[in-house]
Short mmCIF file of C-alpha atoms in Angstrom, two decimals:
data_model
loop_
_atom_site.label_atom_id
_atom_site.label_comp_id
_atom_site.label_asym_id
_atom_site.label_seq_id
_atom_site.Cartn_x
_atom_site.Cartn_y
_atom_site.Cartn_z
CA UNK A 29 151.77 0.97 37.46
CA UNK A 30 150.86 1.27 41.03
CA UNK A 31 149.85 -2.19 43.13
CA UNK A 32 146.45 -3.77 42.60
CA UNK A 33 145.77 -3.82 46.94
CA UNK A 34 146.30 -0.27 47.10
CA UNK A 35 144.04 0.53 44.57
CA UNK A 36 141.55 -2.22 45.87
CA UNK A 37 142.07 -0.30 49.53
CA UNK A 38 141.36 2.89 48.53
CA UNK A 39 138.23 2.10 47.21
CA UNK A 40 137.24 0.41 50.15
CA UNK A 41 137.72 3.52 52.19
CA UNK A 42 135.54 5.26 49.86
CA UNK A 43 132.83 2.67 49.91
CA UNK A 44 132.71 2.58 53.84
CA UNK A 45 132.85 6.11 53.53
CA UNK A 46 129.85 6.29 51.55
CA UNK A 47 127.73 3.87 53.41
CA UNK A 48 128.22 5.64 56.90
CA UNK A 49 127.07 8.88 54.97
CA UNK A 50 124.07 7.03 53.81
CA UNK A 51 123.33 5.13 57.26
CA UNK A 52 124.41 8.75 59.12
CA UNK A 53 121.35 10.41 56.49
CA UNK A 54 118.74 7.93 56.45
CA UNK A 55 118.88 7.76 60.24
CA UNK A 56 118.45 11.73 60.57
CA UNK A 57 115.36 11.25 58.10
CA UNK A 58 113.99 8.95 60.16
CA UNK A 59 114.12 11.00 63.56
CA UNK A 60 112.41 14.33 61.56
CA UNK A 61 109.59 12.08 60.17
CA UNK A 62 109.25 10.27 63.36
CA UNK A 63 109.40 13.71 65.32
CA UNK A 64 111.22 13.99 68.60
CA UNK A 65 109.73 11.18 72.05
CA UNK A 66 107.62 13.40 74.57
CA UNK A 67 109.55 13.57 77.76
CA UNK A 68 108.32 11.12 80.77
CA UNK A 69 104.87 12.68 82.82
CA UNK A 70 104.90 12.62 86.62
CA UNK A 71 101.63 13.39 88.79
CA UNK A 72 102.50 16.14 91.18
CA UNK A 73 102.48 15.22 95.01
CA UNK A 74 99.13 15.81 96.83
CA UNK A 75 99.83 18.87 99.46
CA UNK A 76 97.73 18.93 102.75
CA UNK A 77 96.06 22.23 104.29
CA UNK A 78 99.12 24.44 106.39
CA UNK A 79 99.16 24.23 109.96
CA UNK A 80 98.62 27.29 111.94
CA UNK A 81 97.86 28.23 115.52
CA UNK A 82 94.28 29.68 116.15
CA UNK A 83 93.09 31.42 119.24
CA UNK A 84 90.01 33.48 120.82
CA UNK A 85 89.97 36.73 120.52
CA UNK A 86 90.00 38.47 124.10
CA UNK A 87 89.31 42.29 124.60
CA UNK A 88 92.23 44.56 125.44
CA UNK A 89 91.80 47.54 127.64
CA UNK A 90 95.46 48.52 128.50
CA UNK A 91 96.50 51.69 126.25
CA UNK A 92 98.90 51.06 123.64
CA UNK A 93 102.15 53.08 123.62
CA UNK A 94 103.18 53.28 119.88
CA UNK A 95 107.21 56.04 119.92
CA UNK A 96 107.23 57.91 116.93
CA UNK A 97 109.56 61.09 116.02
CA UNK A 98 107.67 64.67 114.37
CA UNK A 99 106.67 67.81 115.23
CA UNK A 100 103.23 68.92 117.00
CA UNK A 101 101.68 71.94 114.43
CA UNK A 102 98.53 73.54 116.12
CA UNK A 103 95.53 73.49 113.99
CA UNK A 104 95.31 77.53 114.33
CA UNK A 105 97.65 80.04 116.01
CA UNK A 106 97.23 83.37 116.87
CA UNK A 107 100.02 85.82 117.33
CA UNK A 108 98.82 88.88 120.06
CA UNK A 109 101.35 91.73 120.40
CA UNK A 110 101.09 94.52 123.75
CA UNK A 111 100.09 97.73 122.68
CA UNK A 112 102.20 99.58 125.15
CA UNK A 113 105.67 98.89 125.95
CA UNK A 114 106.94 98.05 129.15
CA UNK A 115 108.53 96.07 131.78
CA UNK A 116 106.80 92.50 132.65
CA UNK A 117 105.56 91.90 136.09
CA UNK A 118 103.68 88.84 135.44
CA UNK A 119 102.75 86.03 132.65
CA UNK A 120 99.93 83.37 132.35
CA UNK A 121 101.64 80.06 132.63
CA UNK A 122 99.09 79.20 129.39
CA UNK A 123 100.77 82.22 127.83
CA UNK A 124 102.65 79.86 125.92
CA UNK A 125 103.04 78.36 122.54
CA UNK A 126 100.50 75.43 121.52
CA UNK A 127 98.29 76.40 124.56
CA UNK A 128 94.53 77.10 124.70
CA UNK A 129 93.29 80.13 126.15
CA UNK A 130 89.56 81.76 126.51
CA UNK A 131 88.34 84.84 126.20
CA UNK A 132 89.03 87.52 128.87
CA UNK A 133 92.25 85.83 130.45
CA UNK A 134 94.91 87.82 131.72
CA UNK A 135 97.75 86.81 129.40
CA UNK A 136 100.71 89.21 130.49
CA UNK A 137 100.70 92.20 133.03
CA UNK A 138 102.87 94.97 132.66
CA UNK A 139 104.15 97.41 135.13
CA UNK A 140 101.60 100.76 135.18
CA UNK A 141 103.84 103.01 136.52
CA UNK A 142 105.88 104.51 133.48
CA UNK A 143 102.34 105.35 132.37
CA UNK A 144 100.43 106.34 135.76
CA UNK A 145 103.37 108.96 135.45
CA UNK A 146 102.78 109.86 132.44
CA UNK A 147 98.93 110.53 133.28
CA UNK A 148 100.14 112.32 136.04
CA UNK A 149 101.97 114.97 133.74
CA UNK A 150 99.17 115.45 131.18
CA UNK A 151 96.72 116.30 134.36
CA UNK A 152 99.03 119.02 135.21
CA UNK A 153 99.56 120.04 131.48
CA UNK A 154 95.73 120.30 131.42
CA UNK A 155 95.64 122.18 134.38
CA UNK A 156 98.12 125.00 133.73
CA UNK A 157 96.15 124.71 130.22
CA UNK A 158 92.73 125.71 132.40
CA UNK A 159 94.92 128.55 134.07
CA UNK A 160 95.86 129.93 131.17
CA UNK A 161 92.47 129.91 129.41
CA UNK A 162 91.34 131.67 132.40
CA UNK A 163 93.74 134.29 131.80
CA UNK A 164 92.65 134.57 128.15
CA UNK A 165 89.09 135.27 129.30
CA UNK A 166 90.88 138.14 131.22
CA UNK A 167 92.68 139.54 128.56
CA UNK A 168 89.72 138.70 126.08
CA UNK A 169 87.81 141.24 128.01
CA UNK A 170 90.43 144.08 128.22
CA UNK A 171 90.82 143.94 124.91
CA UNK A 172 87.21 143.97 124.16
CA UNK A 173 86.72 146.68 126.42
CA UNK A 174 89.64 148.91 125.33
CA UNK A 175 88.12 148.29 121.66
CA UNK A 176 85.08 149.52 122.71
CA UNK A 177 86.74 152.40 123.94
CA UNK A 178 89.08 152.82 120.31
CA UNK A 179 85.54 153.06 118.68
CA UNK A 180 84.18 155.90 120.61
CA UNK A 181 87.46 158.03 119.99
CA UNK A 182 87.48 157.26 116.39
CA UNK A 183 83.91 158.57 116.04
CA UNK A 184 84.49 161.47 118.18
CA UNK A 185 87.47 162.17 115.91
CA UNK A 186 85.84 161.78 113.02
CA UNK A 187 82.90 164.54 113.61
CA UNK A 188 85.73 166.98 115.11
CA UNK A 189 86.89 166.25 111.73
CA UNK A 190 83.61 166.48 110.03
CA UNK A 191 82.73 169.53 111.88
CA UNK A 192 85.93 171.62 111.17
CA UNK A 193 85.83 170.89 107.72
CA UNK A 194 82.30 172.35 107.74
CA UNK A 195 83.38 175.52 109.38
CA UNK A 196 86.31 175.62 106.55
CA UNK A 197 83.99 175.25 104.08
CA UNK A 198 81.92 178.31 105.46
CA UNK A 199 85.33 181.10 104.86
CA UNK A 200 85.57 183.04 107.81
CA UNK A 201 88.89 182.18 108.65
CA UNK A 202 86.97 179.88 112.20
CA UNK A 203 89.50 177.35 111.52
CA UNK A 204 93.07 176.92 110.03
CA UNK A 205 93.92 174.16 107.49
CA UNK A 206 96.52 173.30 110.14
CA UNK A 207 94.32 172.70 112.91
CA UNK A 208 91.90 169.79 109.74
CA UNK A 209 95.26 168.45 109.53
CA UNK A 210 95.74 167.84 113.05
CA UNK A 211 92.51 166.16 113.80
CA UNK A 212 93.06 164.13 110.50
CA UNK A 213 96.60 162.89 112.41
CA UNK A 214 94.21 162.09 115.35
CA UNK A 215 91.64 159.94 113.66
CA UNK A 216 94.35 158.06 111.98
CA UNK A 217 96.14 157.34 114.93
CA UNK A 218 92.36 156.61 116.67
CA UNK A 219 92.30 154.38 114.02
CA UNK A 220 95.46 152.60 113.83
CA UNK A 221 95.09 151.72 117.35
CA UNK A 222 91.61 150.39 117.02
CA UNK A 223 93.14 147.96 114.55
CA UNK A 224 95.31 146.85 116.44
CA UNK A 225 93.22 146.19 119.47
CA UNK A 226 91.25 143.89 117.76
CA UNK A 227 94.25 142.23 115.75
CA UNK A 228 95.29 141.58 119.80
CA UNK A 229 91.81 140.03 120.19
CA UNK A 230 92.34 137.54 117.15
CA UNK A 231 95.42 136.54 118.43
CA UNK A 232 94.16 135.65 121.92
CA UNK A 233 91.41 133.85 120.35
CA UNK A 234 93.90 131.74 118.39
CA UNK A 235 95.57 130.90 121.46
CA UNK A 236 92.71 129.74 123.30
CA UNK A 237 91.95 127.04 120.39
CA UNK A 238 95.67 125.49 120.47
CA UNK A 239 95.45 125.53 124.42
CA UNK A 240 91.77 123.98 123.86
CA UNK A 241 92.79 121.39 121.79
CA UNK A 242 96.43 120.55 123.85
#
């Protein structure tokens, strides 16, 4: 059998145990009815107006220099290009970009010459042009005139050959069939040449409308 004190000690040990359970669960009881203390209230401090500097307000009449980086873009630009080519003999210092000019200002001269010489050669084109128109007129009336002269031998030929074909036609031997023939060969080559008489005329008239409009 084991001893009566141990025994009696170990349930002592339970017993204490017990009653610090029960003290340790009626105590936490106690704090959740009795709900947790508010914490301690303190009046915050009373805090006076800043302190600043004040001062009049006195007018300022110096300009104010403010340095900034960028780029200048003009509110409208206009490009103007030469018409004519050429060397530059002088330039408007406000023939520049970003600069304002008015109407009528001389912007850039450029050097006349190459031009002037060129003037020069088309007044002496045009003249030779008059000198040769003149000469058309010339020859315009020659061949006029020559025409004029191609139509009175084509008539004549054609009554020579009008009339010896009558006298044919009559049988009594007045005229030979060779001798029609030959008069024929004349008003054909009368005629021919007439043609080109006045094919000559056309021509010169062509001419003088390209030299007119050169």
């Amino acid at each position: 059998m084991e001893d009566e004190g141990s025994i009696l000690a170990k349930i002592m040990r339970v017993v204490t145990t017990l009653i610090i359970l029960t003290v340790g669960v009626g105590g936490l009881a106690v704090m959740m009815v009795m709900g947790k203390p508010a914490p301690p209230t303190a009046k915050p401090e009373a805090i006076g107006a800043p302190l600043v500097a004040t001062a009049r307000v006195a007018e300022q009449r110096d300009h104010l220099d403010i340095s900034v980086d960028g780029v200048v873009v003009p509110f409208r630009e206009i490009a103007v290009a030469a018409e004519v080519g050429g060397q530059i003999l002088q330039k408007a210092d406000v023939c520049e970009a970003g600069k304002y000019v008015r109407k009528g200002t001389l912007l850039i001269k450029i050097d006349p010459r190459d031009y002037e010489y060129e003037a020069r050669r088309l007044e002496k084109e045009l003249e030779q042009a008059v000198v040769k128109l003149r000469e058309l007129d010339v020859e315009e009336k020659n061949a006029t005139e020559l025409i004029s002269l191609a139509q009175d031998s084509l008539a004549l030929q054609k009554k020579e050959v009008t009339r010896l074909e009558q006298l044919a036609k009559q049988g009594k031997n007045y005229v030979t069939e060779s001798a029609i023939d030959g008069e024929r060969r004349n008003e054909l080559t009368a005629r021919n040449a007439l043609v080109t008489l006045e094919n000559q005329l056309r021509t010169l008239q062509a001419r003088r409308d390209g030299l007119t409009a050169a």
